mmCIF file with all atom_site columns, C-alpha atoms in Angstrom:
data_model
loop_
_atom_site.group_PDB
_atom_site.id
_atom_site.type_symbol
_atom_site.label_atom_id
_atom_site.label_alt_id
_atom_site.label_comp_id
_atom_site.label_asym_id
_atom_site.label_entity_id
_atom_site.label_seq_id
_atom_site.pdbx_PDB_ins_code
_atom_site.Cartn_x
_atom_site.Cartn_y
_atom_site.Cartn_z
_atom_site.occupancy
_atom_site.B_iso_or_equiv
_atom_site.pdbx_formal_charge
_atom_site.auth_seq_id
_atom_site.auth_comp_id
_atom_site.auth_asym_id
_atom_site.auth_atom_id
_atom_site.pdbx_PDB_model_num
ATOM 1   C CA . UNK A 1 1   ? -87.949  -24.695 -45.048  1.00 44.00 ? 1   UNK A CA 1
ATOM 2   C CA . UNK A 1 2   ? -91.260  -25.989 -46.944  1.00 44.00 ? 2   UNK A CA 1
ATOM 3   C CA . UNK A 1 3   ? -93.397  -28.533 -46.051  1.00 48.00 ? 3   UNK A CA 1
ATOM 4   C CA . UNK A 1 4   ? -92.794  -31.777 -48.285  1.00 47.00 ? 4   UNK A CA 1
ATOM 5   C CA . UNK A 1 5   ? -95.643  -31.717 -50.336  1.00 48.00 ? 5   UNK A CA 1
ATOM 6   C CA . UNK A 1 6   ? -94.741  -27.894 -51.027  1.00 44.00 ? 6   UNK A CA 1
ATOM 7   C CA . UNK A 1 7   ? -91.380  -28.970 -51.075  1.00 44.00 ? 7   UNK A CA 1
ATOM 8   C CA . UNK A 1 8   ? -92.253  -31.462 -54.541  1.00 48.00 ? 8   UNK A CA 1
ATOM 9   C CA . UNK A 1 9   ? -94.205  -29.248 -55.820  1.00 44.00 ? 9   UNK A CA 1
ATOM 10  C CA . UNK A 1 10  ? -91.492  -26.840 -55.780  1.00 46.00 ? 10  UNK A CA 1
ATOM 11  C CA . UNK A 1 11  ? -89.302  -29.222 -57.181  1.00 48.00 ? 11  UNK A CA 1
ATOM 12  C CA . UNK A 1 12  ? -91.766  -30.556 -60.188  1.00 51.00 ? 12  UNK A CA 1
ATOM 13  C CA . UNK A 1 13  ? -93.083  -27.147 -61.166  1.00 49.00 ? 13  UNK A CA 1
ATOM 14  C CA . UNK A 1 14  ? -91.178  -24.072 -60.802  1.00 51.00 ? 14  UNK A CA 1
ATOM 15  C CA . UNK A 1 15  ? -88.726  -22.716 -63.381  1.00 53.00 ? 15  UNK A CA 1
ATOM 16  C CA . UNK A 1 16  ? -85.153  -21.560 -61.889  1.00 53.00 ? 16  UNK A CA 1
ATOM 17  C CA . UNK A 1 17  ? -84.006  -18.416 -62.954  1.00 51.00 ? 17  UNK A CA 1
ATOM 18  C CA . UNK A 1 18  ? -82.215  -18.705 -65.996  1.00 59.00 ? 18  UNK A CA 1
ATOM 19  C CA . UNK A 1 19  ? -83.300  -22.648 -66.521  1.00 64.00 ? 19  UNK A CA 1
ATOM 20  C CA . UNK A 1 20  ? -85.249  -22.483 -69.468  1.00 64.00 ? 20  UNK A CA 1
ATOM 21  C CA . UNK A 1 21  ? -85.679  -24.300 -73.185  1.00 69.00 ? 21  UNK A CA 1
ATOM 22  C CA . UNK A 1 22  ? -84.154  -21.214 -74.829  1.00 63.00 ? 22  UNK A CA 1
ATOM 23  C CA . UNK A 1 23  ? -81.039  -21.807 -76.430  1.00 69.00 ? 23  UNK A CA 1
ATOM 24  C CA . UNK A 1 24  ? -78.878  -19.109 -78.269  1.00 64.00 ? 24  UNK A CA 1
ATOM 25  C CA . UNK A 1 25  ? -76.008  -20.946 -81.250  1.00 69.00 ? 25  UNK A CA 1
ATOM 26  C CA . UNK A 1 26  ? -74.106  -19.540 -83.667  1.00 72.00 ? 26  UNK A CA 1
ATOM 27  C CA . UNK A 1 27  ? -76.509  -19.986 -86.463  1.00 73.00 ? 27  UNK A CA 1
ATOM 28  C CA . UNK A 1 28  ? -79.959  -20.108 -84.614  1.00 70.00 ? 28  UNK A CA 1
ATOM 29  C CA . UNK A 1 29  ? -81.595  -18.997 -81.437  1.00 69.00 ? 29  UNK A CA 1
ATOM 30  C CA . UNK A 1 30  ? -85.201  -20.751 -80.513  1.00 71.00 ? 30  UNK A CA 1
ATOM 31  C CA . UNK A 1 31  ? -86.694  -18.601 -78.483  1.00 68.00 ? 31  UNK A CA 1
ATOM 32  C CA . UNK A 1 32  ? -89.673  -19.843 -75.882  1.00 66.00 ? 32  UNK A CA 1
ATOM 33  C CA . UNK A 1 33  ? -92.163  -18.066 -74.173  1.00 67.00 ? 33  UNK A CA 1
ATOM 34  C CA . UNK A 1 34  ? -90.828  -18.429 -70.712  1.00 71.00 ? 34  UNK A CA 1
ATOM 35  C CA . UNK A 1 35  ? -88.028  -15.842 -72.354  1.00 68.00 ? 35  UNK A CA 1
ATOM 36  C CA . UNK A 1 36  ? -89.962  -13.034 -73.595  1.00 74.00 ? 36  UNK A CA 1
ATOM 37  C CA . UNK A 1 37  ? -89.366  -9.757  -71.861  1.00 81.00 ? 37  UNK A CA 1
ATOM 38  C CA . UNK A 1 38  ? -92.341  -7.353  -72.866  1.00 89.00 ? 38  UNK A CA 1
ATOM 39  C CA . UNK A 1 39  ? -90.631  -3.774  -73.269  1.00 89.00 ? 39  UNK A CA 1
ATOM 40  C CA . UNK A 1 40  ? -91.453  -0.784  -74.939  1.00 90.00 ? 40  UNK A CA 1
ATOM 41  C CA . UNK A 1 41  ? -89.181  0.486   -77.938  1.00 92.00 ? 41  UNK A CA 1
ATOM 42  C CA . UNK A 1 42  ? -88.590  3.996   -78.436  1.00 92.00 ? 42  UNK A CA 1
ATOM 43  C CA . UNK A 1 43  ? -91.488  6.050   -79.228  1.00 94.00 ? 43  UNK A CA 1
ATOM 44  C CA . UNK A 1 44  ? -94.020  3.150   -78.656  1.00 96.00 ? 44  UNK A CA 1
ATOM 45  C CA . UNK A 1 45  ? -97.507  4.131   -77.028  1.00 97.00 ? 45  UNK A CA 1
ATOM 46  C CA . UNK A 1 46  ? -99.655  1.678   -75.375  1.00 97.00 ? 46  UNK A CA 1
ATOM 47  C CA . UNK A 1 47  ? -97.232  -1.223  -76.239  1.00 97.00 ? 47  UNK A CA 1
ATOM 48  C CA . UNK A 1 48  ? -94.725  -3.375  -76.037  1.00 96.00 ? 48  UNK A CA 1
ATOM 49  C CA . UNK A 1 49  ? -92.448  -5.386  -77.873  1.00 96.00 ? 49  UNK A CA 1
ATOM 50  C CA . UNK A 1 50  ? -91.194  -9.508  -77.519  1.00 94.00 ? 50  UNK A CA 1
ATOM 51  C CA . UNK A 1 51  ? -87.383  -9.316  -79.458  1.00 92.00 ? 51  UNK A CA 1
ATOM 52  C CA . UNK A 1 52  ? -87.178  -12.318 -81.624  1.00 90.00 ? 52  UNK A CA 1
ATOM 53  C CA . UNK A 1 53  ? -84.161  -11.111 -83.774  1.00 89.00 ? 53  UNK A CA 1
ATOM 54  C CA . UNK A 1 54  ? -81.898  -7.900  -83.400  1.00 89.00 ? 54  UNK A CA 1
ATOM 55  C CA . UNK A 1 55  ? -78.358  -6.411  -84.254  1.00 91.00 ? 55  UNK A CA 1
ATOM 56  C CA . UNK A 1 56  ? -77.066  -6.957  -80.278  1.00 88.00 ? 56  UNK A CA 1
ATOM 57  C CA . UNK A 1 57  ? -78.380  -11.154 -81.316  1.00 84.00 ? 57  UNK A CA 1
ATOM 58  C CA . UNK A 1 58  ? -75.830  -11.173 -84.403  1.00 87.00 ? 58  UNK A CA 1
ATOM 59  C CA . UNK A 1 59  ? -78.739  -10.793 -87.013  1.00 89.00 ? 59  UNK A CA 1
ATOM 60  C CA . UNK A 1 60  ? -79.013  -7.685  -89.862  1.00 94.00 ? 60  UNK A CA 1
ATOM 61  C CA . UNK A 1 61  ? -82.335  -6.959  -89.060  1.00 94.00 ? 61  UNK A CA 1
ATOM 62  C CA . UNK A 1 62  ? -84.767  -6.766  -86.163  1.00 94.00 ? 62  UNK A CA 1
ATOM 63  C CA . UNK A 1 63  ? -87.853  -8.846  -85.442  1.00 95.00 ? 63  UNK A CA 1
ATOM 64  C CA . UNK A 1 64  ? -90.380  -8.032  -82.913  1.00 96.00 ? 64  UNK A CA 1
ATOM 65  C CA . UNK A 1 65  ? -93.854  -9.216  -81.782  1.00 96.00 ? 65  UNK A CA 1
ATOM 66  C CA . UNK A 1 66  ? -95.519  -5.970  -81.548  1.00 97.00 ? 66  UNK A CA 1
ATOM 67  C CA . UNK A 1 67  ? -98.714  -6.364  -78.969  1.00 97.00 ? 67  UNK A CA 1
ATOM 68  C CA . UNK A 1 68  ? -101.131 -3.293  -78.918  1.00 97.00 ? 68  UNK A CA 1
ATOM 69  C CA . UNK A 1 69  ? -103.396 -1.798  -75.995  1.00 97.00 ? 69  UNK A CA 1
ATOM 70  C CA . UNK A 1 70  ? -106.150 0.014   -77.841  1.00 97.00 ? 70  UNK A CA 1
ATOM 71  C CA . UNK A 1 71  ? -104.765 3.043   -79.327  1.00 97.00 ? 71  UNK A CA 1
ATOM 72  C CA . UNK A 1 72  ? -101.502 2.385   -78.824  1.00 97.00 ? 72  UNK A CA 1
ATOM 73  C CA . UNK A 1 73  ? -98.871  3.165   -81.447  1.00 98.00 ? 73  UNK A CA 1
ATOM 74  C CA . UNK A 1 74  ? -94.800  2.179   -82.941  1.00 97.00 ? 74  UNK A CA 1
ATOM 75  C CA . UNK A 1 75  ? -92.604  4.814   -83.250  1.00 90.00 ? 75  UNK A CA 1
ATOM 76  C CA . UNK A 1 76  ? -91.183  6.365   -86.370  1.00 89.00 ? 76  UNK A CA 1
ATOM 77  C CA . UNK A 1 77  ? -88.632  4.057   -88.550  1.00 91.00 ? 77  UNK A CA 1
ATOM 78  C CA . UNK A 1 78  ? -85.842  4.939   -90.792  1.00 89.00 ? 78  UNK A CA 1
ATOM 79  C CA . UNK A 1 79  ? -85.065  1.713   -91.896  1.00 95.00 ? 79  UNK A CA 1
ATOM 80  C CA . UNK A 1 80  ? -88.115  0.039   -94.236  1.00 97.00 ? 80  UNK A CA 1
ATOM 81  C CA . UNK A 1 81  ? -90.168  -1.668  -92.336  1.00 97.00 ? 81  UNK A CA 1
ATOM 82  C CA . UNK A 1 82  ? -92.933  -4.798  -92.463  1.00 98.00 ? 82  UNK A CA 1
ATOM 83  C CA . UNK A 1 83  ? -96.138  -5.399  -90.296  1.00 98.00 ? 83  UNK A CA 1
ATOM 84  C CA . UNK A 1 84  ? -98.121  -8.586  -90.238  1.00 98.00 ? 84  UNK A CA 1
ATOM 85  C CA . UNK A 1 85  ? -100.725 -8.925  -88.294  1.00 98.00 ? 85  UNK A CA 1
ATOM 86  C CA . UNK A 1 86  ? -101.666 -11.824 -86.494  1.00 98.00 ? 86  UNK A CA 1
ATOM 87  C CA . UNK A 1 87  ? -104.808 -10.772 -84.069  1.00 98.00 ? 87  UNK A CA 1
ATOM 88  C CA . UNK A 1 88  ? -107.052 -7.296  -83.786  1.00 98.00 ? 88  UNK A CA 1
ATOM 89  C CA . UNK A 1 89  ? -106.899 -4.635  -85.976  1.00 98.00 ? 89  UNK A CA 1
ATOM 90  C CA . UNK A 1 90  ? -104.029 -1.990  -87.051  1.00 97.00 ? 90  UNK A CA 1
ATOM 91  C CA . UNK A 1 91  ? -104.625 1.062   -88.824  1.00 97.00 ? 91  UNK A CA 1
ATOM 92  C CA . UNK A 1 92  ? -101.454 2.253   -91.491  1.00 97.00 ? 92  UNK A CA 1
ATOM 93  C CA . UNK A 1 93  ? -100.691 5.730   -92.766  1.00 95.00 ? 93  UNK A CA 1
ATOM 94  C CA . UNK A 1 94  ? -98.016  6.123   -95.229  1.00 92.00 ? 94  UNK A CA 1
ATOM 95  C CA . UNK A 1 95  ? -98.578  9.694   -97.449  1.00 85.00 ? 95  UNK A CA 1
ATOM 96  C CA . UNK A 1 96  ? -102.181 10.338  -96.475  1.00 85.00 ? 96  UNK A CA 1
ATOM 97  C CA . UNK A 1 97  ? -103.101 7.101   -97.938  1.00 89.00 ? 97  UNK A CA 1
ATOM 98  C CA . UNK A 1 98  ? -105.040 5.258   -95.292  1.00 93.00 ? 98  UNK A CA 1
ATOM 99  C CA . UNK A 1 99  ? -105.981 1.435   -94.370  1.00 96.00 ? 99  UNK A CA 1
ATOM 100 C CA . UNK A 1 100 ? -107.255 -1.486  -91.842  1.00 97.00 ? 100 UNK A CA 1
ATOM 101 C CA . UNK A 1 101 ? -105.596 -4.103  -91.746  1.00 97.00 ? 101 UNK A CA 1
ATOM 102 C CA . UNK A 1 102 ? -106.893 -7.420  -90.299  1.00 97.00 ? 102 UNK A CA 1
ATOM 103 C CA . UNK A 1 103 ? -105.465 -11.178 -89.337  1.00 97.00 ? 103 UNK A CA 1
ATOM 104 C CA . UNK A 1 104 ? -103.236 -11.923 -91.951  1.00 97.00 ? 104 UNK A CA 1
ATOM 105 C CA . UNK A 1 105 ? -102.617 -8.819  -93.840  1.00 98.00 ? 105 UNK A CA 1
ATOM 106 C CA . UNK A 1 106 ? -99.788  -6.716  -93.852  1.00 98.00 ? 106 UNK A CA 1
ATOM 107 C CA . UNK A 1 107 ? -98.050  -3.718  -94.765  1.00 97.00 ? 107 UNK A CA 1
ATOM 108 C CA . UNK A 1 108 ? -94.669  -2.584  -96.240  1.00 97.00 ? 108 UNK A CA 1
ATOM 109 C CA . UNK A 1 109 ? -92.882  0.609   -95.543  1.00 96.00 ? 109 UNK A CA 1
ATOM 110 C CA . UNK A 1 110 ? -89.670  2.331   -97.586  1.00 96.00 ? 110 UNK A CA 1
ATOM 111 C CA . UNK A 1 111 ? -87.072  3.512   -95.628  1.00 94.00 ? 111 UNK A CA 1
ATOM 112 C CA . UNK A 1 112 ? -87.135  6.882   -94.612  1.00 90.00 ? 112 UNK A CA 1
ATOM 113 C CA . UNK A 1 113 ? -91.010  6.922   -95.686  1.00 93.00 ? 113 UNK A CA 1
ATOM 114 C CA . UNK A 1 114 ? -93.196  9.131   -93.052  1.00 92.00 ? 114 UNK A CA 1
ATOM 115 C CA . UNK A 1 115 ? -95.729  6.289   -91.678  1.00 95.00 ? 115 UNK A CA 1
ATOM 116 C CA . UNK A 1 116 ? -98.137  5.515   -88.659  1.00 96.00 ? 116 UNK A CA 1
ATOM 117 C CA . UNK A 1 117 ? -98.890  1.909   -87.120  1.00 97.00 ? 117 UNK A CA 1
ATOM 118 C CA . UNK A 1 118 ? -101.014 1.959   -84.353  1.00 97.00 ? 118 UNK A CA 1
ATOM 119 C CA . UNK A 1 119 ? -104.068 -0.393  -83.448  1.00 97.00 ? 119 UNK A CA 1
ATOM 120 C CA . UNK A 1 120 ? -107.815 0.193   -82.983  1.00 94.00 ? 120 UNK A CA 1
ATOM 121 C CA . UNK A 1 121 ? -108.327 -2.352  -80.280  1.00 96.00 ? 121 UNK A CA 1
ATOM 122 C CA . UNK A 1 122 ? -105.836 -4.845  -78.838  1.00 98.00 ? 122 UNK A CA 1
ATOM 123 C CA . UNK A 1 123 ? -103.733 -6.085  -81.367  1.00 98.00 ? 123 UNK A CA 1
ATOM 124 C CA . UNK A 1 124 ? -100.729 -8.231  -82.042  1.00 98.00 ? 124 UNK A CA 1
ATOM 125 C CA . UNK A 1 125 ? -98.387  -7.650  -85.020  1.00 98.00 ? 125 UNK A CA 1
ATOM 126 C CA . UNK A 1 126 ? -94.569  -9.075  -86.258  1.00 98.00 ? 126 UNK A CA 1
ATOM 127 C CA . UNK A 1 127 ? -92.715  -5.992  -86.970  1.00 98.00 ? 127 UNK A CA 1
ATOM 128 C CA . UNK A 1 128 ? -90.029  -6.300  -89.201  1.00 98.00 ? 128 UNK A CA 1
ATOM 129 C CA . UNK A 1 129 ? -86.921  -3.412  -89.055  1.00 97.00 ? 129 UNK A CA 1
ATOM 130 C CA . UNK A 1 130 ? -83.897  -3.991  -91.877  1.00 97.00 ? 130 UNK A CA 1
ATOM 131 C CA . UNK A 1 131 ? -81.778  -1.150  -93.212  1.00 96.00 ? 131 UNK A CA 1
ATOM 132 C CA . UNK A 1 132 ? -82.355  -0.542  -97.038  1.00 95.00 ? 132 UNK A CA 1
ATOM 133 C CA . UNK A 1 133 ? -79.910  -1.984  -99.061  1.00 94.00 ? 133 UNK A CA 1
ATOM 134 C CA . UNK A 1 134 ? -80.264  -1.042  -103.038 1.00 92.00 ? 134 UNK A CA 1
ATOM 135 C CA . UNK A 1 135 ? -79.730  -3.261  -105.760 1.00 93.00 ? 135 UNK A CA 1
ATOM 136 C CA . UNK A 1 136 ? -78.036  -1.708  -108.842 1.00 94.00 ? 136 UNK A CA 1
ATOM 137 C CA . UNK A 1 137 ? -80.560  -1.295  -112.057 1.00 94.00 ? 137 UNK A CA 1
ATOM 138 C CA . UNK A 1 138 ? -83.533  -1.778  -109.566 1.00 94.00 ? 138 UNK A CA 1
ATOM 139 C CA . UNK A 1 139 ? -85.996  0.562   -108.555 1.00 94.00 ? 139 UNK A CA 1
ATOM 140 C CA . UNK A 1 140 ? -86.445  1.052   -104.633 1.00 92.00 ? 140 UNK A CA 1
ATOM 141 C CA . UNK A 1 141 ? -89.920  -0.934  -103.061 1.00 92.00 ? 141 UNK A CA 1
ATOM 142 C CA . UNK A 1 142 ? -92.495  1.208   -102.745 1.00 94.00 ? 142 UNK A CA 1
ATOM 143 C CA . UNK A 1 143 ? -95.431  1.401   -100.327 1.00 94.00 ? 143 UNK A CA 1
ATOM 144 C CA . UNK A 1 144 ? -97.297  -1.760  -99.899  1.00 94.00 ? 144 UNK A CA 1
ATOM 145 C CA . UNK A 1 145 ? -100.283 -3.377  -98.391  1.00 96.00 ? 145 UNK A CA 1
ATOM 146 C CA . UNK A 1 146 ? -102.005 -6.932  -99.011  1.00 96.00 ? 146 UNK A CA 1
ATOM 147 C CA . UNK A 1 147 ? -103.239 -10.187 -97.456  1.00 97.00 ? 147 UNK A CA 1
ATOM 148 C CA . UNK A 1 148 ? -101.507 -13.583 -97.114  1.00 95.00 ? 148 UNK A CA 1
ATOM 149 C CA . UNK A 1 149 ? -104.295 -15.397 -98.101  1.00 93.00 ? 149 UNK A CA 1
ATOM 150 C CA . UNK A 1 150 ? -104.879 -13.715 -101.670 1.00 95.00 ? 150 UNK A CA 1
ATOM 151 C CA . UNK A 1 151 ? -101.037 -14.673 -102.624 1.00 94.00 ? 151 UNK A CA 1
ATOM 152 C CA . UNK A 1 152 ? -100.336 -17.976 -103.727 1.00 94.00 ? 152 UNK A CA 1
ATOM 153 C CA . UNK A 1 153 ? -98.307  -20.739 -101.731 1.00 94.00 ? 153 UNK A CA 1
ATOM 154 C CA . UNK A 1 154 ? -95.302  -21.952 -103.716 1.00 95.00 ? 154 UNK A CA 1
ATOM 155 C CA . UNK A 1 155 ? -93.555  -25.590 -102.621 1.00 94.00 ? 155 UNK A CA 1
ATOM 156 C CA . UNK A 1 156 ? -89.918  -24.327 -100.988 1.00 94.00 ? 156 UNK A CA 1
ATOM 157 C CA . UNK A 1 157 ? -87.378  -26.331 -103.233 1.00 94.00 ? 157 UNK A CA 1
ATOM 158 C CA . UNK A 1 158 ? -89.734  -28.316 -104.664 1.00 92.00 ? 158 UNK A CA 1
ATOM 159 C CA . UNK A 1 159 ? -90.831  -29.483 -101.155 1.00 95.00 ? 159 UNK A CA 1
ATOM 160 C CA . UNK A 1 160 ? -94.770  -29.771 -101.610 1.00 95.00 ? 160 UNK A CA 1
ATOM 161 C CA . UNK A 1 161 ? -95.258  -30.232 -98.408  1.00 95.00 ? 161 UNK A CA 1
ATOM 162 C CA . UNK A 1 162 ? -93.534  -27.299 -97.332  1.00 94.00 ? 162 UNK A CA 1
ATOM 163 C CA . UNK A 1 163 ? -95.474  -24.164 -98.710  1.00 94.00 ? 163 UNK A CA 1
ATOM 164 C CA . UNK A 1 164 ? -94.300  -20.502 -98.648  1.00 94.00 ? 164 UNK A CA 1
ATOM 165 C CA . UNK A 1 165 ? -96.033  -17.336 -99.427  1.00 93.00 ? 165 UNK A CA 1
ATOM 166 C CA . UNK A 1 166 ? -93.522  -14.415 -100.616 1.00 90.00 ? 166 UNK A CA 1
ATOM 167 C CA . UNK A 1 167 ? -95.118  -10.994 -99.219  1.00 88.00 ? 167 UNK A CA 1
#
């Protein structure tokens, strides 16, 4: 048995396994840190992955934090697929056409299109994974790359205070 002081601090600070502010409903999940498992996808090099969102969750879609050791690298995607980057530097390839893409810029990739995401440095990046689905009389997205800051914020229903960016 601990000592008493040890024995408070025992009692005041750790976590128990499975005691957490996570909580998993119907509609929502919030998700805190204390939760994350790090874990490498298949065909990641050099990094791993925090699931936010998945298919096993009840979602359509995945969502990922994707953090980077230098060089390291996602695997191929056949579903389309959207980066944003939140610290470092990644580098995209989609059909020889090559950029660097800082905090706050992103890229979008087609389904089925052959791409490469991997990071110069260490990096941290929201990966977003969602089977194509078209819409009749539309023409499918195409390759994409931008920055958040050079698209304007729009007020979400009117809500000034809340302001949205559509990427």
């Amino acid at each position: 048995m601990l000592p008493g002081p040890c024995r408070q601090f025992e009692k005041e600070n750790m976590n128990h396994l499975g005691q957490t502010r996570s909580s998993y409903q119907a509609d929502h999940a919030l998700l805190t840190p204390e939760t994350f498992v790090r874990a490498a996808l298949p065909g990641m090099e050099k990094a791993t992955a925090i699931v936010h969102a998945a298919p096993a969750m009840g979602a359509k879609f995945t969502e990922y934090t994707a953090e980077f050791e230098s060089g390291g690298a996602l695997g191929s995607a056949m579903s389309q697929r959207f980066v944003f980057v939140l610290e470092g530097k990644i580098l995209v390839e989609e059909s020889r056409k090559e950029s660097s893409l800082g905090r706050h810029a992103y890229a979008y990739f087609p389904a089925g299109s052959e791409h490469r995401v991997s990071a110069a440095g260490p990096s941290r990046a929201v990966v977003i994974e969602k089977m194509y689905q078209p819409m009749v009389g539309a023409r499918p997205p195409q390759y994409l790359v931008g920055n958040e800051q050079a698209v304007s914020a729009e007020p979400l229903m009117g809500d000034e205070a809340l302001q949205v960016r559509a990427l």
